[in-house]
Short mmCIF file of C-alpha atoms in Angstrom, two decimals:
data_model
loop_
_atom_site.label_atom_id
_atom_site.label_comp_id
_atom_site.label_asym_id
_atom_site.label_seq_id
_atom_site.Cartn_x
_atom_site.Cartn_y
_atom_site.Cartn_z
CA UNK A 152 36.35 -58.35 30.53
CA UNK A 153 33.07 -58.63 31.21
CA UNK A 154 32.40 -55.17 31.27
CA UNK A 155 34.13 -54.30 27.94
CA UNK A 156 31.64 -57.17 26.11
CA UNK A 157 28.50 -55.70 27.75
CA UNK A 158 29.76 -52.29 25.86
CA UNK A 159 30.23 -53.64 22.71
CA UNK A 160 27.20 -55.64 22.47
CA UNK A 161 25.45 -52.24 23.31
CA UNK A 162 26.77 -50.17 20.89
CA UNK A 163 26.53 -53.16 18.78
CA UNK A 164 22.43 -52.84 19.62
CA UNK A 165 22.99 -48.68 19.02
CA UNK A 166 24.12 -49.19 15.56
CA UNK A 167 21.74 -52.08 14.77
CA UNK A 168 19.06 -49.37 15.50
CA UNK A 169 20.68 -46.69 13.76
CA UNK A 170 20.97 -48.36 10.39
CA UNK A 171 17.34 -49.50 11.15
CA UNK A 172 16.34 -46.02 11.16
CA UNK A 173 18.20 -44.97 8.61
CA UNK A 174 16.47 -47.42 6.55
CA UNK A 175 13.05 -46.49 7.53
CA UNK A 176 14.16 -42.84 6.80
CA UNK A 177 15.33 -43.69 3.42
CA UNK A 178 12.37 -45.88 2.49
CA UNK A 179 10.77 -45.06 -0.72
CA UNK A 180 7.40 -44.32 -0.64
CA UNK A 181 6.92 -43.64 -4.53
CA UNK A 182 8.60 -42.21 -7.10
CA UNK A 183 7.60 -39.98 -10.78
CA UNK A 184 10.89 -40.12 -12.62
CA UNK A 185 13.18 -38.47 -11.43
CA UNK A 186 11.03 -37.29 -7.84
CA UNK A 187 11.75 -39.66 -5.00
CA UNK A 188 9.18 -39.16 -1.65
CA UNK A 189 10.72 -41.02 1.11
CA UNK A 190 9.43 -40.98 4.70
CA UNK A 191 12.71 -38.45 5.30
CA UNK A 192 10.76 -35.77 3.17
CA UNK A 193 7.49 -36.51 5.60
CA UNK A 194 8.79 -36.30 8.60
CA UNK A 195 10.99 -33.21 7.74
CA UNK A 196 7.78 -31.56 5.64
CA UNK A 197 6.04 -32.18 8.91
CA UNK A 198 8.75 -30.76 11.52
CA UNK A 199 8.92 -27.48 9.29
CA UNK A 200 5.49 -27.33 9.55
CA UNK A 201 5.00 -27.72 13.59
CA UNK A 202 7.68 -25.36 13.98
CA UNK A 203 5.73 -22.51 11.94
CA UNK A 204 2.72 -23.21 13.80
CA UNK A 205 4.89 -22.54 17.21
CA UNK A 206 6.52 -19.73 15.66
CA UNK A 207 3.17 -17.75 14.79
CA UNK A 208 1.75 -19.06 18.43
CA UNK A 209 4.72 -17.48 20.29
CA UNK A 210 4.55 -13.98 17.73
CA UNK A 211 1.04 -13.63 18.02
CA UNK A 212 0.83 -14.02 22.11
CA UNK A 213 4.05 -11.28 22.05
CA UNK A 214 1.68 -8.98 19.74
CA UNK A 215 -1.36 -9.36 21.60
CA UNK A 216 -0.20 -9.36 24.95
CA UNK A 217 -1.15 -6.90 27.95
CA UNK A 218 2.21 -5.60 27.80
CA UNK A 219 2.26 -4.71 24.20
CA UNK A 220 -0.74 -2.49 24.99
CA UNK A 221 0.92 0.55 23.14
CA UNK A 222 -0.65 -1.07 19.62
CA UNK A 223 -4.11 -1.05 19.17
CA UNK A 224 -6.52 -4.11 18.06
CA UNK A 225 -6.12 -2.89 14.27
CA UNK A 226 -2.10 -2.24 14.15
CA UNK A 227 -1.61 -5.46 16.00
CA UNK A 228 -3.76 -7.34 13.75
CA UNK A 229 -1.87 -5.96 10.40
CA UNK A 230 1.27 -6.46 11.85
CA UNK A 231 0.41 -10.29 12.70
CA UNK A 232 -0.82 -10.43 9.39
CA UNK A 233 2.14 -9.32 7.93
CA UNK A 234 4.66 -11.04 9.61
CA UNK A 235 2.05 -14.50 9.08
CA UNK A 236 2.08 -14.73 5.45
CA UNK A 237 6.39 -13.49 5.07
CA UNK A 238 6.62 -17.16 7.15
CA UNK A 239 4.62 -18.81 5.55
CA UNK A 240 6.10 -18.53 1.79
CA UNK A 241 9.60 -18.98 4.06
CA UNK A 242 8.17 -22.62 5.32
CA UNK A 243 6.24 -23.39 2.18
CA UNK A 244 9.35 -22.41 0.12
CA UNK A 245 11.63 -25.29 3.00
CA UNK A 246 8.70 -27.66 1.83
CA UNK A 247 9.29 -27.47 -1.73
CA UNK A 248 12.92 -27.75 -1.11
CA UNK A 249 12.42 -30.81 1.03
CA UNK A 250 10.64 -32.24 -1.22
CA UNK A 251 13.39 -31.86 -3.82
CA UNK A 252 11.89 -28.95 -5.93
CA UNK A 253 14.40 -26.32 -7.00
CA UNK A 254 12.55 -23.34 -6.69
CA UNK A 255 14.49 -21.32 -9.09
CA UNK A 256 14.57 -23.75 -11.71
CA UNK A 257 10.65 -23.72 -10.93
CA UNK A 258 10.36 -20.56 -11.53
CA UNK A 259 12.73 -19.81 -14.55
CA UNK A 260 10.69 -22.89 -16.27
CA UNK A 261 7.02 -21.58 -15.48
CA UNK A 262 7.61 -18.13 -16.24
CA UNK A 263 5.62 -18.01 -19.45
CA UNK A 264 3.23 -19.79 -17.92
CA UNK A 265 3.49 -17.13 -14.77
CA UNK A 266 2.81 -14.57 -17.22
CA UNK A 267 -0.46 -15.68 -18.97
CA UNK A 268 -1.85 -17.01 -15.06
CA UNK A 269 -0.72 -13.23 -14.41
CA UNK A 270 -3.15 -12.08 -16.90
CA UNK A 271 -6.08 -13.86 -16.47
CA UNK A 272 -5.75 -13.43 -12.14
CA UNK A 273 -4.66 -9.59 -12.58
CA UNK A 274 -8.15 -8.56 -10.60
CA UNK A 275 -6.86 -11.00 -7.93
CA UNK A 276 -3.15 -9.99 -8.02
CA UNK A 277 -4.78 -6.58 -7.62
CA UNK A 278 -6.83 -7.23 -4.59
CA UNK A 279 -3.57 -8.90 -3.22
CA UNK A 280 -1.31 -5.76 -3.69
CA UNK A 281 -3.90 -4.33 -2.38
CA UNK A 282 -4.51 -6.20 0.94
CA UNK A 283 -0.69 -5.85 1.73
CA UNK A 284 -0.89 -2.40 1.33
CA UNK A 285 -3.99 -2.41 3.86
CA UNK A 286 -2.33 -4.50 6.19
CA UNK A 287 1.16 -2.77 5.77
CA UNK A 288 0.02 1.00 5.59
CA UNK A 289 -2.46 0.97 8.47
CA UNK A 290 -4.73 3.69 6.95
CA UNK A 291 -7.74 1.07 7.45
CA UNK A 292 -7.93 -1.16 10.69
CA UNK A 293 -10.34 -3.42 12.50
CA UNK A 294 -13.08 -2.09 14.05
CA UNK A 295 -12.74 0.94 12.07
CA UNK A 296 -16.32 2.84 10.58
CA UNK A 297 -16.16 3.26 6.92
CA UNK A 298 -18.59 5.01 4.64
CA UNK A 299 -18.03 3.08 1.09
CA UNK A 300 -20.43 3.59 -1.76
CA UNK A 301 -22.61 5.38 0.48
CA UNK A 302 -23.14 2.32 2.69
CA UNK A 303 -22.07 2.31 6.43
CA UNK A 304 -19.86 -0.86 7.21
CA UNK A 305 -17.87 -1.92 10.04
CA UNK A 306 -14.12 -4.09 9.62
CA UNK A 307 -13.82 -7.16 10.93
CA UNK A 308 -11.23 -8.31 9.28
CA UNK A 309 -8.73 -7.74 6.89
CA UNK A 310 -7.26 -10.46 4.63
CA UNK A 311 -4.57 -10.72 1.75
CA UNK A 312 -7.41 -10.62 -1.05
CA UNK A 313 -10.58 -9.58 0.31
CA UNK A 314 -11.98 -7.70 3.83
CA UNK A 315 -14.91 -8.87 6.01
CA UNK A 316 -16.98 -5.68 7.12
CA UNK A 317 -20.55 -6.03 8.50
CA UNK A 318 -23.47 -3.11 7.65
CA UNK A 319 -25.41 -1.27 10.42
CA UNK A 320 -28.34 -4.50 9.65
CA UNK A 321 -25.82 -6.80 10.76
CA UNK A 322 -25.33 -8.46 7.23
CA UNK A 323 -21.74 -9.47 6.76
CA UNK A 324 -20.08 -8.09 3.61
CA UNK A 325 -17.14 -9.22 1.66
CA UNK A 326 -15.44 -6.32 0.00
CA UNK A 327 -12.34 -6.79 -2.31
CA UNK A 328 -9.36 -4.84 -1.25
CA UNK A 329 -9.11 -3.21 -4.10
CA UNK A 330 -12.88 -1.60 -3.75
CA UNK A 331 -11.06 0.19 -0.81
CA UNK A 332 -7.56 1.40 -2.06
CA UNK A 333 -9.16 3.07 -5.47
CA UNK A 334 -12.09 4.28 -4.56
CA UNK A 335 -13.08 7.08 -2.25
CA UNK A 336 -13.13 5.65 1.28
CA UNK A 337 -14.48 7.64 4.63
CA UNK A 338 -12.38 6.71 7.64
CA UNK A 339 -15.17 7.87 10.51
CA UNK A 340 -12.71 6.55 13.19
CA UNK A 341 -9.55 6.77 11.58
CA UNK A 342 -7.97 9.97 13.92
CA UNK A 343 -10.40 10.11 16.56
CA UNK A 344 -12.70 7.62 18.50
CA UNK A 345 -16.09 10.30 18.20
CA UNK A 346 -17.02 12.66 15.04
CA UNK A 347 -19.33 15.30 14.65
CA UNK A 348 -22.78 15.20 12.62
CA UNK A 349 -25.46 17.19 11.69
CA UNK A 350 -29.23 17.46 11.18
CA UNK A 351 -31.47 19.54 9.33
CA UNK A 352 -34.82 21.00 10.10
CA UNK A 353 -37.06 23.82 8.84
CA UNK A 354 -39.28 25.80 10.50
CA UNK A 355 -42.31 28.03 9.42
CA UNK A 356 -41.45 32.49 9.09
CA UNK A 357 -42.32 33.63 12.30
CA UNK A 358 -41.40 31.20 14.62
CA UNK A 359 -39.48 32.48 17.33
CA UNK A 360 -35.35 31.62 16.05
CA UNK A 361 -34.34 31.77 19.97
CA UNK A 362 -36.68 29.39 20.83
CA UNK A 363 -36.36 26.73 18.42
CA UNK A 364 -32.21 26.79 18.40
CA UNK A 365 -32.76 26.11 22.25
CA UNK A 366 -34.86 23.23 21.81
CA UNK A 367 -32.45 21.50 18.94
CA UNK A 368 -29.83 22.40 21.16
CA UNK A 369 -31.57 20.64 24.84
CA UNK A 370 -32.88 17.44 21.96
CA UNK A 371 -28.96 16.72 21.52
CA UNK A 372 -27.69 17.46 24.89
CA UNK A 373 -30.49 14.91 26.10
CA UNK A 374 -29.64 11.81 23.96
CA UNK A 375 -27.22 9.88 26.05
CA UNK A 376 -25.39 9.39 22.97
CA UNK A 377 -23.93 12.61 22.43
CA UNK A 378 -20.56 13.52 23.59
CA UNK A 379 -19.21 16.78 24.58
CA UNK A 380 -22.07 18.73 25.02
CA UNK A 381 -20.13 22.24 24.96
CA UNK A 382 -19.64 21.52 21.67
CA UNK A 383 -23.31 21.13 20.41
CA UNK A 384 -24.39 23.76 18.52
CA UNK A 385 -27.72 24.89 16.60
CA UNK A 386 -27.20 27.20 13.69
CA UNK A 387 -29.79 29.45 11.40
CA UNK A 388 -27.89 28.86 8.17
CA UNK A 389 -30.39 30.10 5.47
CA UNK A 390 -33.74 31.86 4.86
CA UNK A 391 -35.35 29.41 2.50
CA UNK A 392 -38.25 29.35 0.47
CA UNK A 393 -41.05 28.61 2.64
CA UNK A 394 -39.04 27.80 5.97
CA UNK A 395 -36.48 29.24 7.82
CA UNK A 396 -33.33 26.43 7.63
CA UNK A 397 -31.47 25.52 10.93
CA UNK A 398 -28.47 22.83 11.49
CA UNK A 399 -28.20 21.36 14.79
CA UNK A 400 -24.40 19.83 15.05
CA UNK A 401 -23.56 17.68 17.98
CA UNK A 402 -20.63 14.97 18.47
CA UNK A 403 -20.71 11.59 19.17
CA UNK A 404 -18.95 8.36 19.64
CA UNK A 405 -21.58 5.96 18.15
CA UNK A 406 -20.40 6.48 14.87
CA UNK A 407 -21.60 2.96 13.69
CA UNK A 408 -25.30 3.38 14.95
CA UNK A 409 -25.52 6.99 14.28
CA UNK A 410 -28.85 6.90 12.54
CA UNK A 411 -30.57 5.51 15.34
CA UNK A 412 -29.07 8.50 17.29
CA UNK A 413 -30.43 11.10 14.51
CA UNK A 414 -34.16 9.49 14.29
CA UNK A 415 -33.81 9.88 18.42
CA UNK A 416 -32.50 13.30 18.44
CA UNK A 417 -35.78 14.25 15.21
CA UNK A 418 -38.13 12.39 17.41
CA UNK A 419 -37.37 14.73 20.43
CA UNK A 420 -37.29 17.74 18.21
CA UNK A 421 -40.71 16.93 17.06
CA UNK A 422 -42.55 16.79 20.22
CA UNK A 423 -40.90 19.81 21.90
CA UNK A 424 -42.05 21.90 18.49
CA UNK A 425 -45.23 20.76 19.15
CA UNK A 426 -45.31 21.92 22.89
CA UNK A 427 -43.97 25.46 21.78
CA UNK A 428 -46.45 25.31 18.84
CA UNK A 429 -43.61 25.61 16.39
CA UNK A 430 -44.40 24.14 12.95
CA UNK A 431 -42.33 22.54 10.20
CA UNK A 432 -43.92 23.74 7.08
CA UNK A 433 -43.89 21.73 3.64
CA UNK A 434 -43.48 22.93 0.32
CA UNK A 435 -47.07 25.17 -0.97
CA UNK A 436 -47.84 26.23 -4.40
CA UNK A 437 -50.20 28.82 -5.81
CA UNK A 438 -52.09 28.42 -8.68
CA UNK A 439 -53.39 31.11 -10.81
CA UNK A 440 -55.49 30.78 -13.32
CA UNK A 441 -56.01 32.54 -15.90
CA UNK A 442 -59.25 33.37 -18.35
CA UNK A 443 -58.95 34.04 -22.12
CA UNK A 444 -59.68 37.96 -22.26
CA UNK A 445 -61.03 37.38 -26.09
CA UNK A 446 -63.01 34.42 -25.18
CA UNK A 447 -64.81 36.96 -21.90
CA UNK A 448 -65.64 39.22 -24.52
CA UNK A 449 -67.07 37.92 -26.91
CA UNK A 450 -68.92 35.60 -24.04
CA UNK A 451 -70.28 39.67 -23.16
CA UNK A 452 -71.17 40.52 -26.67
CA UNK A 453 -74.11 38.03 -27.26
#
């Protein structure tokens, strides 16, 4: 008998508590007509958003991991991307609903409203559609070289409206997205991790051609820089006005620094032509003049 009273008075205490939690649950923290926030709303708002945050923790450890090692730093970063924002609008979109906002009716009453915000923003809707295409397409990644506007910039990252890239002084530049999908972009690492370049250099008639393709050829296979040597290559590509006009092509990886690696490679070339007493001519003009043949005579006459 005992026993059974000992049960009773704790389920008695169990359903005391209960209904005291239910209470605090249900307690109304404020209220705008017909919006109610009770502490219900909080605490759910506040599960939904723990669980997103464990969610994107797990997803991005999967993505980056050693294992996963078949996606490079740039896919795996658009595909995180991706898959970061889609759960985001999913949890922001339980939040509303938690907090009693009915999205479509939201949205059916706002959508004038939609339409002239989607006028003023339509740069920024632009550098959005943009970004997801970036992000979804792949054609640009992190850590890839591009050459935009002339200017030599390196990704960092790649966001829904706007990229961070940094220049070869180390400034960091913010680029909207939609600079890069419209315009004309050059991927320098896009298919392969080294590229070729070139340099051009005159020398005076005369000079022996042998001799000066074999120095611009030992300047590039001694820059440290320079990658597959077999493939360097000097060139005699024109007879120009006062100089005879060689290309020196070599590869390299160090796509991002590559001017440093040309003002090396020009530097070299310079004091080997001066060894071999080879000379880089500059532009010369003649001037003829001209007397007045009426003026000479009649400067004879008297």
């Amino acid at each position: 008998m005992d026993r059974v009273n000992h049960l009773r008075s704790l389920l008695s205490i169990d359903r005391i508590n209960m209904e005291a939690l239910k209470k605090f649950l249900e307690f109304e923290l404020f209220h705008i007509g017909e919006f109610h926030l009770r502490v219900l709303s909080l605490v759910i708002i506040f599960v939904i958003f723990l669980v997103t945050k464990l969610i994107l923790l797990l997803i991005k450890k999967t993505i980056f991991s050693r294992e996963n090692s078949k996606l490079d730093i740039g896919a795996s970063y658009a595909l995180f991307k991706i898959i970061k924002y889609l759960i985001w609008v999913i949890a922001i979109g339980l939040i509303l609903e938690a907090l009693g906002v009915k999205l479509t009716v939201l949205i059916a009453g706002s959508a004038a409203l939609l339409v002239g915000v989607g006028l003023g923003l339509q740069q920024t809707f632009n550098d959005i559609l943009s970004g997801i295409i970036l992000l979804s397409e792949k054609s640009i990644k992190i850590e890839d070289v591009l050459e935009i506007d002339g200017d030599i910039v390196k990704i960092q990252s790649i966001g829904l409206r706007t990229s961070k890239a940094s220049n070869t002084d180390d400034v960091s530049i913010i680029i909207p997205n939609s600079l890069i999908t419209t315009n004309k972009v050059i991927n320098w690492s896009h298919q392969t991790t080294k590229a070729r370049f070139r340099i051009n250099v005159g020398v005076a008639y005369g000079s022996d051609i042998d001799m000066v393709i074999k120095i611009l050829e030992e300047s590039a296979h001694e820059h440290p820089d320079v990658s597959t040597i077999d493939s360097t290559e000097a060139r005699l590509v024109d007879f120009g006005n006062s100089s005879l006009d060689f290309q020196l092509l070599f590869y390299s990886q160090n796509i991002f620094r590559i001017s440093k690696v040309k003002s090396d490679i020009r530097r070299s070339i310079s004091r080997k032509f001066v060894s071999s007493n080879i000379t880089i001519p500059f532009p010369q003009m003649d001037l003829h003049v001209k007397s007045n043949s009426t003026e000479k005579t009649k400067d004879d006459e008297e």
